[in-house]
Short mmCIF file of C-alpha atoms and ligand atoms in Angstrom, two decimals:
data_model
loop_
_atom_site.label_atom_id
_atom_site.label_comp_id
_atom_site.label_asym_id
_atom_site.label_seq_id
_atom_site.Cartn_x
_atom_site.Cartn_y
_atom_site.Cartn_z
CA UNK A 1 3.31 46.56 66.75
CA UNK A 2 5.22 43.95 67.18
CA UNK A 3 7.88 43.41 64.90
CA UNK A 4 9.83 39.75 64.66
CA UNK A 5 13.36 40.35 63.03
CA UNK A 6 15.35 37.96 60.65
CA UNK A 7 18.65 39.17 60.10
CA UNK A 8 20.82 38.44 56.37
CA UNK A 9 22.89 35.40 57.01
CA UNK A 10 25.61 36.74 54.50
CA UNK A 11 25.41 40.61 53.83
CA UNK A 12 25.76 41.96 50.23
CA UNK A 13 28.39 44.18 49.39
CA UNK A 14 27.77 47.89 49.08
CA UNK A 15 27.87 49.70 46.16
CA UNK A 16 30.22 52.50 44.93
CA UNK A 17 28.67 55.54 47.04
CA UNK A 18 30.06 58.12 44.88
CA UNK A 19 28.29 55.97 41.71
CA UNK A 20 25.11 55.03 42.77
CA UNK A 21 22.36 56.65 40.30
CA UNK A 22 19.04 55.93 41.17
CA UNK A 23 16.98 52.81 42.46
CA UNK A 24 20.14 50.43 41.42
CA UNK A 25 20.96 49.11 44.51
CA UNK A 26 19.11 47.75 47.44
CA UNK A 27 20.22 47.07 51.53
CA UNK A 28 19.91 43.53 52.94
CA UNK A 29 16.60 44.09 54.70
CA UNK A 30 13.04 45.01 54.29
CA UNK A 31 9.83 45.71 56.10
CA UNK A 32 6.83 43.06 55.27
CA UNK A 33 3.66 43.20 57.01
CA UNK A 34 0.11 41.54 55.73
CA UNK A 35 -3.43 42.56 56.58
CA UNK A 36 -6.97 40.30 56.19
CA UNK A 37 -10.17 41.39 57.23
CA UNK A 38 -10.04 39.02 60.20
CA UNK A 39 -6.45 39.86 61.49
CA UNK A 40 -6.43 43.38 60.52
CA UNK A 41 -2.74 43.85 59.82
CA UNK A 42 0.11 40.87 61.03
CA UNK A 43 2.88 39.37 60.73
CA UNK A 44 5.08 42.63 60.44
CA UNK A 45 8.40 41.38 59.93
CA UNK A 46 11.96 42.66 58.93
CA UNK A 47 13.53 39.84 56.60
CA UNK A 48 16.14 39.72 54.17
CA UNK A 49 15.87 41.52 51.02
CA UNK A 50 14.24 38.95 48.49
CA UNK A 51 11.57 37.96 46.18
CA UNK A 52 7.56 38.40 47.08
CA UNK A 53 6.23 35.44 46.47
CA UNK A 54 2.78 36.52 44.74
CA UNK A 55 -0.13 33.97 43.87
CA UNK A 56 -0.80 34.45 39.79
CA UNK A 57 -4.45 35.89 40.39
CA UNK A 58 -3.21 38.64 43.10
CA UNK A 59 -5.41 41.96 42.74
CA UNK A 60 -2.65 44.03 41.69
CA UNK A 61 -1.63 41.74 39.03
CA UNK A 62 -4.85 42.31 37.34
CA UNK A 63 -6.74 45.75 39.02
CA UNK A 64 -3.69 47.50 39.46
CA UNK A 65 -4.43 48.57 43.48
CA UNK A 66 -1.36 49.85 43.77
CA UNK A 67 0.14 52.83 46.07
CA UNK A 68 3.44 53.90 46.99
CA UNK A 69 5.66 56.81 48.84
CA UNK A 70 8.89 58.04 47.79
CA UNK A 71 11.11 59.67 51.14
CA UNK A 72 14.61 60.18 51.97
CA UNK A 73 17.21 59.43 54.94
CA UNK A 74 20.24 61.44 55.28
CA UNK A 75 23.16 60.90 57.52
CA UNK A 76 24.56 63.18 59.93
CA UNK A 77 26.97 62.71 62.52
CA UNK A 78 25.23 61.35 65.02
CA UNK A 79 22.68 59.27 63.20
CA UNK A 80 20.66 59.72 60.59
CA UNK A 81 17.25 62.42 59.80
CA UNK A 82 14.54 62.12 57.40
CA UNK A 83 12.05 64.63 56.32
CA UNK A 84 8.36 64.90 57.35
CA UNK A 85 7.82 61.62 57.32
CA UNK A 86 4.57 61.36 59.24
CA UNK A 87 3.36 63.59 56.04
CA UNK A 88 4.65 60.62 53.56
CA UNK A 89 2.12 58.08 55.70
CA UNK A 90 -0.72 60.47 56.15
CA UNK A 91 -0.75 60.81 52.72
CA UNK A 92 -0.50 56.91 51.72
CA UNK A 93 -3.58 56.96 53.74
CA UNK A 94 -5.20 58.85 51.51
CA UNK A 95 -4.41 57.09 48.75
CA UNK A 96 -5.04 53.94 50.63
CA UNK A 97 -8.72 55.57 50.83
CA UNK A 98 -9.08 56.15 47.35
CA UNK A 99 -8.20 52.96 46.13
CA UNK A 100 -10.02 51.18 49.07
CA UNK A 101 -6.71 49.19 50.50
CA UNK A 102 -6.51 48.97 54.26
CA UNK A 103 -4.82 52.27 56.18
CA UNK A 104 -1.71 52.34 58.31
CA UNK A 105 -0.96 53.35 61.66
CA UNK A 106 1.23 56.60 61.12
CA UNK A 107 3.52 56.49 64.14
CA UNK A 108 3.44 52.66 64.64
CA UNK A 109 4.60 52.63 60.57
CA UNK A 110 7.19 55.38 61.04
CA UNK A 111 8.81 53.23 64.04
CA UNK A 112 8.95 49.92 62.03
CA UNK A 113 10.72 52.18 59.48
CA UNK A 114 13.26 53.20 61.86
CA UNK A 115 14.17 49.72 62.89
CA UNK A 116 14.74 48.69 59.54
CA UNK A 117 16.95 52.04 58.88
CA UNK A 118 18.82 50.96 62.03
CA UNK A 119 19.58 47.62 61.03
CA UNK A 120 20.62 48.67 57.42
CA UNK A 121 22.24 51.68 58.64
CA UNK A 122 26.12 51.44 57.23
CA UNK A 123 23.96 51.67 53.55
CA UNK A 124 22.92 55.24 54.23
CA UNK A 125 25.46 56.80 51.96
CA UNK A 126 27.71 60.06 53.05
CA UNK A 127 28.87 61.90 50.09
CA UNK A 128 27.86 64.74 49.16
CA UNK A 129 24.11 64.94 47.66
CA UNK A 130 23.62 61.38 47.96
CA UNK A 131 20.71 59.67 50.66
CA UNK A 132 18.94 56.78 51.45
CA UNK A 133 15.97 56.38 49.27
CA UNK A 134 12.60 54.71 51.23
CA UNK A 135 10.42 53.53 48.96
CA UNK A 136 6.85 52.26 51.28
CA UNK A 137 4.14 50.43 49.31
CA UNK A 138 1.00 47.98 49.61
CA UNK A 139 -0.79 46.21 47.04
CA UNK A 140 -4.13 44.35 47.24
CA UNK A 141 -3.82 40.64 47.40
CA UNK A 142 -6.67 38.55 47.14
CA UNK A 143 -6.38 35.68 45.51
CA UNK A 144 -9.59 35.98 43.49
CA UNK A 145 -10.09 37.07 39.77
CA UNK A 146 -13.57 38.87 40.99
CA UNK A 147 -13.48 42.61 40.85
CA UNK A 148 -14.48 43.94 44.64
CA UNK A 149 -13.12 46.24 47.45
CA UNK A 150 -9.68 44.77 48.48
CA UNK A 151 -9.73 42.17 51.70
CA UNK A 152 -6.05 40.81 51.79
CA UNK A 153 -2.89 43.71 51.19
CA UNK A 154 0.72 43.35 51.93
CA UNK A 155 2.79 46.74 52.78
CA UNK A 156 6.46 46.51 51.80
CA UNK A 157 9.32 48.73 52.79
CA UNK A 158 12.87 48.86 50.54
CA UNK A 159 15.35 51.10 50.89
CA UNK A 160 17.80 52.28 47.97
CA UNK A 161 20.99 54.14 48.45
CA UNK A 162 21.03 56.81 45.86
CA UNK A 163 23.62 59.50 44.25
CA UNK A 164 23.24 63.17 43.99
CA UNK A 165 20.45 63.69 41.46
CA UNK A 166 22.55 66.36 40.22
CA UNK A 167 26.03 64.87 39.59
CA UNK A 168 27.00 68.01 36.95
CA UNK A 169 25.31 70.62 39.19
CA UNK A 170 21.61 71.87 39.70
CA UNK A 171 20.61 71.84 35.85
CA UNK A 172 17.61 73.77 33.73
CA UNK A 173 15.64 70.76 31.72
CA UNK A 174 13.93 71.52 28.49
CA UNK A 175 9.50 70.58 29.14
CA UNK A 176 7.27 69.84 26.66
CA UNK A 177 2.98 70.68 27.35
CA UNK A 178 1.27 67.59 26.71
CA UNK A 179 -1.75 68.28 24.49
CA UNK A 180 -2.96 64.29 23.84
CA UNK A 181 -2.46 62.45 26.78
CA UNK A 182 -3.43 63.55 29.91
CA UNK A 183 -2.44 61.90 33.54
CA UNK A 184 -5.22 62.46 35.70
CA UNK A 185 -8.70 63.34 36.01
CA UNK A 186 -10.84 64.94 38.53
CA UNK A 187 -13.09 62.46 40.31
CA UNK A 188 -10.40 60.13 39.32
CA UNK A 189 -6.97 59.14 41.20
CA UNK A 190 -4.62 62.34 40.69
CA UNK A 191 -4.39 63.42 43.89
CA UNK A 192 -3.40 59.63 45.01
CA UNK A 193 0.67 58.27 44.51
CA UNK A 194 -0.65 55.32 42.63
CA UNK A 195 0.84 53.01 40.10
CA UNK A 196 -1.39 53.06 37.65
CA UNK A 197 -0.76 57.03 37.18
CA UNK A 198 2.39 56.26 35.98
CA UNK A 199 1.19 53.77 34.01
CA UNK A 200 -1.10 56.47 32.06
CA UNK A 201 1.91 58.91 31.94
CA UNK A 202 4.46 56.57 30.66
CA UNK A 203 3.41 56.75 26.85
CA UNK A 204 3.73 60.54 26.52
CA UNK A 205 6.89 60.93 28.37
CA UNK A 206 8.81 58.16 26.33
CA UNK A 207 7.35 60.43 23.13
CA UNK A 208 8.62 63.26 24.60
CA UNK A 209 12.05 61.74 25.46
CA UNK A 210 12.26 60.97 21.62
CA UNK A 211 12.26 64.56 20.52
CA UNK A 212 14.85 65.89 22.94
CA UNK A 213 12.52 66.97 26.31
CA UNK A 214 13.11 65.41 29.38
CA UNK A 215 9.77 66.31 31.09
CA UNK A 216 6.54 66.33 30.07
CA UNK A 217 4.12 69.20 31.49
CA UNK A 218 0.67 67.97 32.17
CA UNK A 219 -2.99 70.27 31.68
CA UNK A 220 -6.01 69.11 33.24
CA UNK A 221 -8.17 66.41 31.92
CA UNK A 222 -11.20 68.01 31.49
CA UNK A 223 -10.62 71.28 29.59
CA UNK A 224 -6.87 70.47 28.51
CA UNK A 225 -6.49 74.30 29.64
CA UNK A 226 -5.19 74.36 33.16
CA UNK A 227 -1.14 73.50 33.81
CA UNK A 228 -1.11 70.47 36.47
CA UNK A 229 2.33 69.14 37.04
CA UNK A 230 5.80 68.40 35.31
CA UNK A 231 6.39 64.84 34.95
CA UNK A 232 6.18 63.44 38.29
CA UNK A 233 6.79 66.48 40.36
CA UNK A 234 4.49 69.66 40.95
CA UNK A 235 5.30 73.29 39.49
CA UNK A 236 5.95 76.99 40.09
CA UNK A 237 5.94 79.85 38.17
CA UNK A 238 7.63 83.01 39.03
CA UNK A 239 5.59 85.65 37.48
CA UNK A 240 5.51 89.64 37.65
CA UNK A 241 7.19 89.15 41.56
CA UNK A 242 4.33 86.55 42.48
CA UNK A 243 5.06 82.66 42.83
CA UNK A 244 2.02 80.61 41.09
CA UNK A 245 1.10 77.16 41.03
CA UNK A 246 -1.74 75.07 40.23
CA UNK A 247 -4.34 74.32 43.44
CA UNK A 248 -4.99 70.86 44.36
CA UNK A 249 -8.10 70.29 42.55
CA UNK A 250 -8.48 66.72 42.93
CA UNK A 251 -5.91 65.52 40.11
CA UNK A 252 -2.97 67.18 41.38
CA UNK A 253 -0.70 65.21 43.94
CA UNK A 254 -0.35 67.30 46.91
CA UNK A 255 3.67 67.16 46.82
CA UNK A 256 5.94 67.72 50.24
CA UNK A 257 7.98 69.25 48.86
CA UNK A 258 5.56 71.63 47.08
CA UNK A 259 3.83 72.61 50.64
CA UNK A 260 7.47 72.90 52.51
CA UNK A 261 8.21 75.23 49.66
CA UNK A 262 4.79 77.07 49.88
CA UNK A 263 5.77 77.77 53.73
CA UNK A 264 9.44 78.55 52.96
CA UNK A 265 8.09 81.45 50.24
CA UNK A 266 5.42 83.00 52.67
CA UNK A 267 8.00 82.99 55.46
CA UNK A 268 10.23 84.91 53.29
CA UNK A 269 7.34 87.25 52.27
CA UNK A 270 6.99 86.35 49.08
CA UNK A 271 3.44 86.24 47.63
CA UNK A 272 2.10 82.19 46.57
CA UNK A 273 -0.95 82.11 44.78
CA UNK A 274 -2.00 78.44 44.63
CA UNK A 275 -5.46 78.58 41.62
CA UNK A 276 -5.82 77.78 37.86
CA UNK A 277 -2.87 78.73 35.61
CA UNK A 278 -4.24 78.54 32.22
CA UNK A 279 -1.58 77.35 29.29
CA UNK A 280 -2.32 80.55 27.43
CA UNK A 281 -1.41 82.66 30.56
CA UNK A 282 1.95 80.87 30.79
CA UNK A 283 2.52 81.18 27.48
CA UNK A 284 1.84 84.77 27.60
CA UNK A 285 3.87 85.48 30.25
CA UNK A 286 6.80 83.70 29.09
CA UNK A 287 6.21 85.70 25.64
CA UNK A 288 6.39 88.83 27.42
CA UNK A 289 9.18 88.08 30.10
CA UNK A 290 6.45 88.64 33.07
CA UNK A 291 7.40 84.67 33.26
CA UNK A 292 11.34 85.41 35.48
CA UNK A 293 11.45 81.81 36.31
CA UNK A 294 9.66 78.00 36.47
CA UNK A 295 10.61 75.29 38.30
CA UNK A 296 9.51 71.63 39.42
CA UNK A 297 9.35 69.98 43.61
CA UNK A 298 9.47 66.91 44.68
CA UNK A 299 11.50 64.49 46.64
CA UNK A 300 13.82 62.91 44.18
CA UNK A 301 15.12 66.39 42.61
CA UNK A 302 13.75 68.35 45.26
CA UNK A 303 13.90 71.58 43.11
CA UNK A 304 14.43 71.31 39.17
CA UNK A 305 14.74 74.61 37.26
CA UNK A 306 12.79 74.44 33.65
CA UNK A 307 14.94 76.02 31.02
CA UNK A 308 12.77 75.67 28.05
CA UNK A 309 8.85 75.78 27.28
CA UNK A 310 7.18 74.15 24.33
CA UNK A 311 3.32 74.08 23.44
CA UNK A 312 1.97 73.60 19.78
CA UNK A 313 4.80 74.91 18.05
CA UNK A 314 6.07 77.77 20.11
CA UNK A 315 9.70 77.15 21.95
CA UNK A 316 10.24 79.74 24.65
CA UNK A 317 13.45 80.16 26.96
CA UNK A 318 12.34 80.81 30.86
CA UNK A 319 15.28 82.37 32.59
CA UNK A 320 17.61 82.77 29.52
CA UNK A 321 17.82 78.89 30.03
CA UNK A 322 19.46 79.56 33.43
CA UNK A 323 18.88 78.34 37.14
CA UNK A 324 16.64 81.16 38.20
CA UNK A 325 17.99 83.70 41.39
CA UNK A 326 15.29 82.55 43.93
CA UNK A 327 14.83 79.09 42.44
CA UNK A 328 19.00 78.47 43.60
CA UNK A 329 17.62 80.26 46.69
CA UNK A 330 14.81 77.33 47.27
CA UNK A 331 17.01 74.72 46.64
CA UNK A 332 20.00 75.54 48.66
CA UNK A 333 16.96 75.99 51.89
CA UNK A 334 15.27 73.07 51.32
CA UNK A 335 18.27 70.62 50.72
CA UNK A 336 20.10 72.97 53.57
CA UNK A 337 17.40 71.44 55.65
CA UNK A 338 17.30 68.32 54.68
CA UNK A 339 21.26 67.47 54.96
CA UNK A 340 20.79 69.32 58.39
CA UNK A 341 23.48 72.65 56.91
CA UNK A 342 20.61 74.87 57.58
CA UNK A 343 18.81 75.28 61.14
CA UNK A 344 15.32 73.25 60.68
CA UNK A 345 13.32 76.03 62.50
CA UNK A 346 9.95 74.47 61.70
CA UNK A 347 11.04 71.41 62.59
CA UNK A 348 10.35 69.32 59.85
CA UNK A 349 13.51 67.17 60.48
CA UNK A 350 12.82 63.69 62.21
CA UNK A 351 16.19 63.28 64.09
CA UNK A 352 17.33 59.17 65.22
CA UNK A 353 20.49 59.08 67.07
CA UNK A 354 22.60 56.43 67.11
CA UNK A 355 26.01 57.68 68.61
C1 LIG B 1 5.42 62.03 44.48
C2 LIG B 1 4.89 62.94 43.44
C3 LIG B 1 5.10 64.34 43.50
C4 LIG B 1 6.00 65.01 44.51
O1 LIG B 1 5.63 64.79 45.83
P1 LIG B 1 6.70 64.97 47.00
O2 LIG B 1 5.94 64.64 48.22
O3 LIG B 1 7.14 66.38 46.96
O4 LIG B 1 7.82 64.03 46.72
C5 LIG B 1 4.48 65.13 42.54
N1 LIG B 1 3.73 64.59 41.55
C6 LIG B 1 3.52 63.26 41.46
C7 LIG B 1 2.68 62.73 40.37
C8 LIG B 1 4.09 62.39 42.39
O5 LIG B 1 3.88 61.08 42.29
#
């Protein structure tokens, strides 16, 4: 691929590292490349961080074809790593398939990314818990109103330096089971990182937010039975000694962090059983204290311990409200690994030097 670079005339000035939240701030460059039918994909460029100019009867605007990833950099001392990022593009593929946009060249992709990184690198922050957010997506672009398969896409790269998710410390969140709305359905684009399954998720988490949760925990959208994920990350229950979460049935997103953690478990010897959790069973279990601990994966909190449990009236504590024992023990391995403070013996870890 070749890639024609436009450097910032002026660059911005960077933000307070040690204040940065999340998705605030943005480098001075990005990664733009377009695909047509004819050209396949061209024009792959790193420009200055701007506007996308968009004509008004764009695809997305209307259809919503829409997919993203969500990944992280992290400095170390000789560069910088990221973490299984050939997994990220496989699985934009995927959705790419689903939602019939054009596919991407993993390792041609992955080395665009690194030039951009390289270029913006001085915005990869270095305190503690915070990283460079990379934030890959591609919309359909046709400038047609008619409803078909998409012929014209544009694939974007930003990158956004953010803080330590957990500024006061790794904390338990209070979840609320979803019984109206539901985010996905089999047949349907679950297992895809799409837009519009935010969209469909955004009403029931803003009505959870109002009574005092900060997550909502999805079932399944056929039987309204089955536990699927929490909020935008997948989820693990610690029960009677074995680790249990829902299988990837189609409307569940297969999460990174959710198979790193999978592997991490079995290596340990712990027993992962990945089929249908049913609400009542969790329920049950959390009733009868078989339920020692719950918590959510996925790249922005990496591991988030659930402190609370409410369905139809019942309010349960998980963990007397407490970061579980092995759910501190996942989180210290997996960010371990990712800030490069524990060995990465299954290398998972792609290393750029730049010293
Ligand atoms: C991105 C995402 C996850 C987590 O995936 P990771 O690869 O671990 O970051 C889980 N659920 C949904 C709906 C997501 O969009």
């Amino acid at each position: 691929m070749e890639i024609k670079i436009e450097r910032a005339k002026t660059l911005k000035e960077k933000p307070d590292f040690n204040n940065l939240g999340f998705g605030k701030y943005f480098t001075d460059h990005m990664f733009v490349m377009d695909f047509s039918e004819e050209k396949g994909w061209h024009d792959a460029r790193i420009v200055p961080f701007g506007y996308i100019p968009i004509h008004p009867a764009s695809t997305v605007l209307h259809y919503g074809t829409e997919i993203f990833e969500g990944m992280k950099a992290y400095k170390t001392a000789d560069g910088y790593q990221m973490f299984r990022p050939e997994e990220n593009f496989k699985r934009m593929n995927d959705s790419a398939e689903r939602l019939c946009l054009p596919e991407l060249d993993v390792n041609e992709t992955i080395d665009a990314l690194v030039k951009l990184i390289n270029i913006d690198y001085d915005w990869i922050p270095d305190k503690p818990g915070t990283s460079l957010y990379i934030r890959p997506f591609m919309f359909g672009n046709d400038e047609s109103l008619g409803v078909h398969a998409v012929h014209n896409a544009t694939f974007v790269i930003i990158l956004s330096p953010v803080g330590n998710y957990y500024a006061e410390g790794l904390a338990p969140v209070k979840i609320t089971i979803e019984d109206r709305d539901v985010r996905a359905v089999r047949g349907g684009t679950g297992y895809a990182k799409c837009g519009g399954n935010y969209a469909a998720s955004l009403r029931a988490g803003k009505l959870a937010a109002a009574r005092g949760f900060s997550q909502v925990l999805w079932l399944d959208g056929v039987d309204r039975k089955y536990i699927e994920e929490v909020g935008s990350m997948n989820v693990m229950f610690y029960i009677n000694g074995t680790v249990v979460t829902p299988k990837l049935t189609g409307s569940v997103l297969p999460g990174i962090t959710r198979k790193s953690i999978i592997q991490i478990l079995k290596d340990w010897g712990y027993k992962v059983e990945e089929r249908l959790l049913s609400v009542d069973e969790l329920m049950s279990a959390a009733e009868d204290g078989s339920l020692s601990e719950a918590w959510g994966t996925g790249t922005a909190a990496v591991v988030s311990p659930i402190g609370r449990l409410y369905y139809e009236g019942k309010d349960l504590t998980v963990s007397n409200n407490q970061i579980g024992e092995l759910t501190q023990k996942l989180y210290d391995e997996l960010t371990g690994i990712q800030w490069g403070r524990v060995p990465d013996t299954r290398n998972w870890c792609y290393k750029v030097k730049l010293k």
